Tab-separated table of C-alpha atoms in Angstrom:
chain	number	residue	atom	x	y	z
X	1	GLU	CA	-73.479	36.636	-147.442
X	2	VAL	CA	-73.016	33.816	-150.596
X	3	GLN	CA	-73.874	30.380	-148.641
X	4	LEU	CA	-74.885	26.649	-148.438
X	5	VAL	CA	-75.517	25.864	-145.227
X	6	GLU	CA	-76.603	21.064	-144.890
X	7	SER	CA	-78.743	19.792	-143.166
X	8	GLY	CA	-80.162	16.301	-142.237
X	9	GLY	CA	-77.456	13.826	-141.124
X	10	GLY	CA	-77.452	11.339	-138.839
X	11	LEU	CA	-77.068	8.112	-137.098
X	12	VAL	CA	-78.816	5.407	-139.429
X	13	GLU	CA	-79.076	1.847	-139.255
X	14	PRO	CA	-77.599	-0.389	-142.600
X	15	GLY	CA	-80.257	-0.570	-145.333
X	16	GLY	CA	-82.330	2.435	-143.940
X	17	SER	CA	-82.679	5.581	-145.601
X	18	LEU	CA	-81.775	9.445	-145.110
X	19	ARG	CA	-82.521	12.813	-146.553
X	20	LEU	CA	-80.014	15.688	-147.053
X	21	SER	CA	-81.197	19.269	-147.027
X	22	CYS	CA	-79.241	21.654	-148.525
X	23	ALA	CA	-80.365	25.623	-148.464
X	24	ALA	CA	-78.288	27.915	-150.594
X	25	SER	CA	-78.379	31.475	-150.071
X	26	GLY	CA	-76.527	35.141	-151.174
X	27	PHE	CA	-76.786	34.348	-155.047
X	28	ASN	CA	-79.041	33.430	-157.464
X	29	PHE	CA	-79.399	29.926	-157.131
X	30	LYS	CA	-81.858	28.258	-159.882
X	31	ILE	CA	-78.878	29.291	-162.194
X	32	TYR	CA	-76.098	27.052	-160.868
X	33	ASN	CA	-75.558	23.612	-161.403
X	34	MET	CA	-75.396	21.893	-157.954
X	35	ASN	CA	-73.200	18.647	-156.418
X	36	TRP	CA	-73.205	16.548	-153.350
X	37	VAL	CA	-69.389	15.850	-152.388
X	38	ARG	CA	-68.338	12.975	-149.311
X	39	GLN	CA	-65.785	12.629	-147.167
X	40	ALA	CA	-65.675	9.490	-145.550
X	41	PRO	CA	-63.628	9.702	-142.474
X	42	GLY	CA	-60.041	10.178	-143.283
X	43	LYS	CA	-60.143	9.985	-146.648
X	44	GLY	CA	-60.077	12.210	-149.464
X	45	LEU	CA	-62.919	13.283	-151.865
X	46	GLU	CA	-65.596	11.974	-153.566
X	47	TRP	CA	-68.225	13.285	-156.135
X	48	VAL	CA	-71.394	11.497	-155.734
X	49	SER	CA	-74.239	13.493	-157.408
X	50	TYR	CA	-74.951	16.303	-160.096
X	51	ILE	CA	-78.254	18.206	-160.933
X	52	ASN	CA	-78.389	21.169	-163.617
X	53	GLY	CA	-80.156	24.422	-162.963
X	54	ALA	CA	-82.889	23.326	-164.574
X	55	GLY	CA	-82.930	20.224	-162.791
X	56	THR	CA	-83.208	18.255	-166.646
X	57	TYR	CA	-79.872	16.901	-166.509
X	58	ILE	CA	-78.727	14.492	-163.402
X	59	TYR	CA	-75.290	12.339	-163.114
X	60	TYR	CA	-74.527	9.743	-160.541
X	61	ALA	CA	-70.942	7.818	-159.209
X	62	ASP	CA	-71.586	3.964	-159.983
X	63	SER	CA	-71.266	3.804	-156.634
X	64	VAL	CA	-75.241	5.442	-155.603
X	65	ARG	CA	-76.514	4.734	-158.647
X	66	GLY	CA	-80.075	3.136	-157.984
X	67	ARG	CA	-79.658	3.917	-154.211
X	68	PHE	CA	-79.576	8.069	-153.767
X	69	SER	CA	-81.273	10.643	-155.964
X	70	ILE	CA	-80.877	14.291	-156.455
X	71	SER	CA	-83.503	17.195	-157.168
X	72	ARG	CA	-83.570	20.912	-156.074
X	73	ASP	CA	-86.834	23.629	-155.301
X	74	ASN	CA	-85.339	26.447	-156.934
X	75	ALA	CA	-88.220	28.141	-155.388
X	76	LYS	CA	-87.221	27.851	-152.723
X	77	ASN	CA	-83.303	27.758	-153.094
X	78	SER	CA	-82.743	23.985	-152.135
X	79	LEU	CA	-80.712	20.936	-152.644
X	80	PHE	CA	-81.628	17.757	-151.652
X	81	LEU	CA	-79.881	14.500	-151.274
X	82	GLN	CA	-82.611	10.834	-150.761
X	83	MET	CA	-80.526	8.129	-149.657
X	84	ASN	CA	-81.950	4.923	-149.720
X	85	THR	CA	-80.320	1.424	-148.781
X	86	LEU	CA	-77.298	2.877	-147.021
X	87	THR	CA	-74.163	0.581	-145.867
X	88	ALA	CA	-71.131	1.789	-143.809
X	89	GLU	CA	-69.276	2.312	-146.951
X	90	ASP	CA	-71.889	5.531	-147.593
X	91	THR	CA	-70.496	6.862	-143.869
X	92	ALA	CA	-68.980	10.300	-144.829
X	93	VAL	CA	-69.345	14.045	-144.482
X	94	TYR	CA	-71.397	14.803	-147.811
X	95	TYR	CA	-71.033	18.663	-148.902
X	96	CYS	CA	-73.587	20.806	-150.915
X	97	VAL	CA	-70.928	22.151	-153.520
X	98	ARG	CA	-72.133	24.875	-155.808
X	99	PHE	CA	-70.506	24.253	-159.540
X	100	GLY	CA	-69.498	27.785	-160.762
X	101	VAL	CA	-69.213	29.516	-164.035
X	102	VAL	CA	-65.583	28.644	-163.997
X	103	ASN	CA	-66.212	24.476	-164.561
X	104	ALA	CA	-64.994	24.176	-160.800
X	105	PHE	CA	-66.617	23.410	-157.175
X	106	ASP	CA	-66.338	27.138	-156.764
X	107	LEU	CA	-68.997	27.109	-153.218
X	108	TRP	CA	-68.971	24.315	-150.614
X	109	GLY	CA	-71.394	24.096	-147.413
X	110	HIS	CA	-69.640	23.060	-144.371
X	111	GLY	CA	-71.056	19.490	-144.475
X	112	THR	CA	-73.557	17.440	-142.870
X	113	MET	CA	-72.330	14.185	-141.186
X	114	VAL	CA	-73.490	10.810	-142.158
X	115	ILE	CA	-73.388	7.816	-140.115
X	116	VAL	CA	-75.172	4.208	-141.269
X	117	SER	CA	-73.816	1.783	-138.499
X	118	SER	CA	-76.209	-0.530	-136.198
M	1	GLU	CA	-62.952	6.756	-164.822
M	2	ILE	CA	-60.152	9.118	-164.990
M	3	VAL	CA	-57.834	8.260	-162.049
M	4	MET	CA	-56.016	11.567	-160.481
M	5	THR	CA	-52.684	10.456	-158.881
M	6	GLN	CA	-51.114	13.134	-156.699
M	7	SER	CA	-47.683	12.868	-155.568
M	8	PRO	CA	-46.269	12.894	-152.764
M	9	ALA	CA	-48.269	11.870	-150.338
M	10	THR	CA	-46.536	13.772	-148.041
M	11	LEU	CA	-44.494	16.826	-148.030
M	12	SER	CA	-42.405	18.129	-144.916
M	13	LEU	CA	-41.648	21.478	-145.357
M	14	SER	CA	-40.534	24.693	-143.205
M	15	PRO	CA	-42.321	28.290	-143.230
M	16	GLY	CA	-41.166	29.969	-146.436
M	17	GLU	CA	-39.677	27.237	-148.325
M	18	ARG	CA	-41.153	26.689	-151.720
M	19	ALA	CA	-44.347	23.964	-151.956
M	20	THR	CA	-43.872	21.900	-155.940
M	21	LEU	CA	-47.423	18.969	-155.514
M	22	SER	CA	-47.670	17.002	-158.741
M	23	CYS	CA	-50.810	15.769	-160.092
M	24	ARG	CA	-51.417	13.135	-163.172
M	25	ALA	CA	-54.273	12.109	-164.878
M	26	SER	CA	-54.692	8.778	-166.439
M	27	GLN	CA	-55.702	9.912	-169.500
M	28	SER	CA	-56.091	13.299	-170.944
M	29	VAL	CA	-57.262	16.281	-168.860
M	30	SER	CA	-58.362	19.719	-171.129
M	31	GLY	CA	-56.877	22.637	-168.743
M	32	SER	CA	-59.795	24.187	-168.594
M	33	TYR	CA	-61.490	21.389	-166.467
M	34	LEU	CA	-58.792	21.063	-163.402
M	35	SER	CA	-58.711	22.849	-160.167
M	36	TRP	CA	-56.569	22.798	-157.617
M	37	TYR	CA	-59.048	22.610	-153.026
M	38	GLN	CA	-56.843	23.061	-149.945
M	39	GLN	CA	-58.509	21.362	-147.082
M	40	LYS	CA	-58.040	22.816	-143.214
M	41	PRO	CA	-58.997	19.878	-140.601
M	42	GLY	CA	-62.504	20.310	-139.722
M	43	GLN	CA	-63.358	22.888	-142.493
M	44	ALA	CA	-64.730	22.132	-145.917
M	45	PRO	CA	-62.366	22.299	-149.173
M	46	LYS	CA	-61.604	25.864	-151.190
M	47	LEU	CA	-61.058	26.414	-154.372
M	48	LEU	CA	-57.300	27.919	-154.880
M	49	ILE	CA	-57.316	27.450	-158.449
M	50	TYR	CA	-59.305	26.238	-161.857
M	51	GLY	CA	-58.439	26.096	-164.954
M	52	ALA	CA	-55.427	24.695	-164.478
M	53	SER	CA	-53.596	27.832	-163.772
M	54	THR	CA	-56.527	30.582	-162.982
M	55	ARG	CA	-56.182	31.854	-159.041
M	56	ALA	CA	-59.330	31.782	-157.404
M	57	THR	CA	-61.221	34.989	-156.383
M	58	GLY	CA	-58.786	36.406	-153.235
M	59	ILE	CA	-56.318	33.616	-153.331
M	60	PRO	CA	-52.861	34.978	-153.003
M	61	ALA	CA	-50.218	34.793	-155.580
M	62	ARG	CA	-48.272	33.021	-154.082
M	63	PHE	CA	-50.294	30.032	-155.105
M	64	SER	CA	-49.397	29.119	-158.659
M	65	GLY	CA	-51.304	26.181	-161.255
M	66	SER	CA	-49.587	25.117	-164.677
M	67	GLY	CA	-49.956	21.432	-166.404
M	68	SER	CA	-51.489	20.328	-169.422
M	69	GLY	CA	-52.491	17.730	-170.832
M	70	THR	CA	-52.210	15.194	-167.769
M	71	ASP	CA	-49.232	16.337	-166.066
M	72	PHE	CA	-50.632	19.232	-163.708
M	73	THR	CA	-48.949	21.007	-160.763
M	74	LEU	CA	-49.465	23.135	-157.922
M	75	THR	CA	-46.356	25.846	-156.435
M	76	ILE	CA	-46.698	27.498	-153.060
M	77	SER	CA	-43.553	29.863	-154.018
M	78	SER	CA	-42.744	30.363	-150.122
M	79	LEU	CA	-45.259	28.884	-147.361
M	80	GLN	CA	-46.554	31.111	-144.972
M	81	PRO	CA	-48.181	29.092	-141.527
M	82	GLU	CA	-51.646	28.991	-142.968
M	83	ASP	CA	-50.697	27.140	-145.732
M	84	PHE	CA	-50.347	23.466	-144.462
M	85	ALA	CA	-52.934	21.477	-145.174
M	86	VAL	CA	-53.795	18.758	-147.671
M	87	TYR	CA	-54.344	19.901	-151.250
M	88	TYR	CA	-56.558	18.198	-153.565
M	89	CYS	CA	-56.459	18.375	-157.478
M	90	GLN	CA	-60.063	17.369	-159.873
M	91	GLN	CA	-60.876	16.819	-163.427
M	92	ASP	CA	-64.178	17.674	-164.118
M	93	TYR	CA	-63.913	17.127	-167.984
M	94	ASN	CA	-64.691	13.340	-167.875
M	95	LEU	CA	-67.603	11.835	-165.634
M	96	PRO	CA	-67.417	10.880	-163.362
M	97	TRP	CA	-65.600	13.603	-162.170
M	98	THR	CA	-62.245	12.147	-159.787
M	99	PHE	CA	-60.034	13.981	-156.763
M	100	GLY	CA	-56.875	13.181	-156.634
M	101	GLN	CA	-56.290	11.223	-152.813
M	102	GLY	CA	-54.547	14.750	-151.722
M	103	THR	CA	-50.890	16.059	-150.758
M	104	LYS	CA	-50.450	16.417	-147.143
M	105	VAL	CA	-48.341	19.871	-146.780
M	106	GLU	CA	-46.711	19.546	-142.955
M	107	PHE	CA	-44.519	21.153	-141.211
M	108	LYS	CA	-41.252	19.945	-141.232
């Protein structure tokens, strides 16, 4: 089955760190560009970060640049998001999303919830 | 940053009616990089339309997309009960990639 499964979310105090993981299966992971997209409770969608298939091109939203780091392990079909210096504004469901050949987010994981609170 | 503005915020309709959702970009977006997504409560978004007008795999023909430049439209020709959801437009023409704030299609 073609799917993305996120893990690693949870409750963290302001200023803390968390590492999200995304396990891909059912497709040739290494040839696909990947993203993280988040959604704060009751709010819309916000693109967070992008990494190309080889891991050589990486982009971030201004809101997370310098605090978040995206990476991937193609041998393990996995995508990661290291999140540091977290604030309450980072509270959201984080989705692992495949960027398809049709120039769109064509495959989404179920999401993992990150809550930043003391 | 390209700002995507969707209207209306909420659309109250009955099953069988036609839904017309608008998405306006703050600057011109190549149609190849304009997509529409559907999100139901508690679920991840799902790709409906890419390239402004091409239905994704498995998407029913009642969904259609149109537009170019700064103005794009998603039309649902005859609403089915399962179509009541939130719809987002999104551009990946320029970084940062941005989404509209969403249009909620609700039961009238």
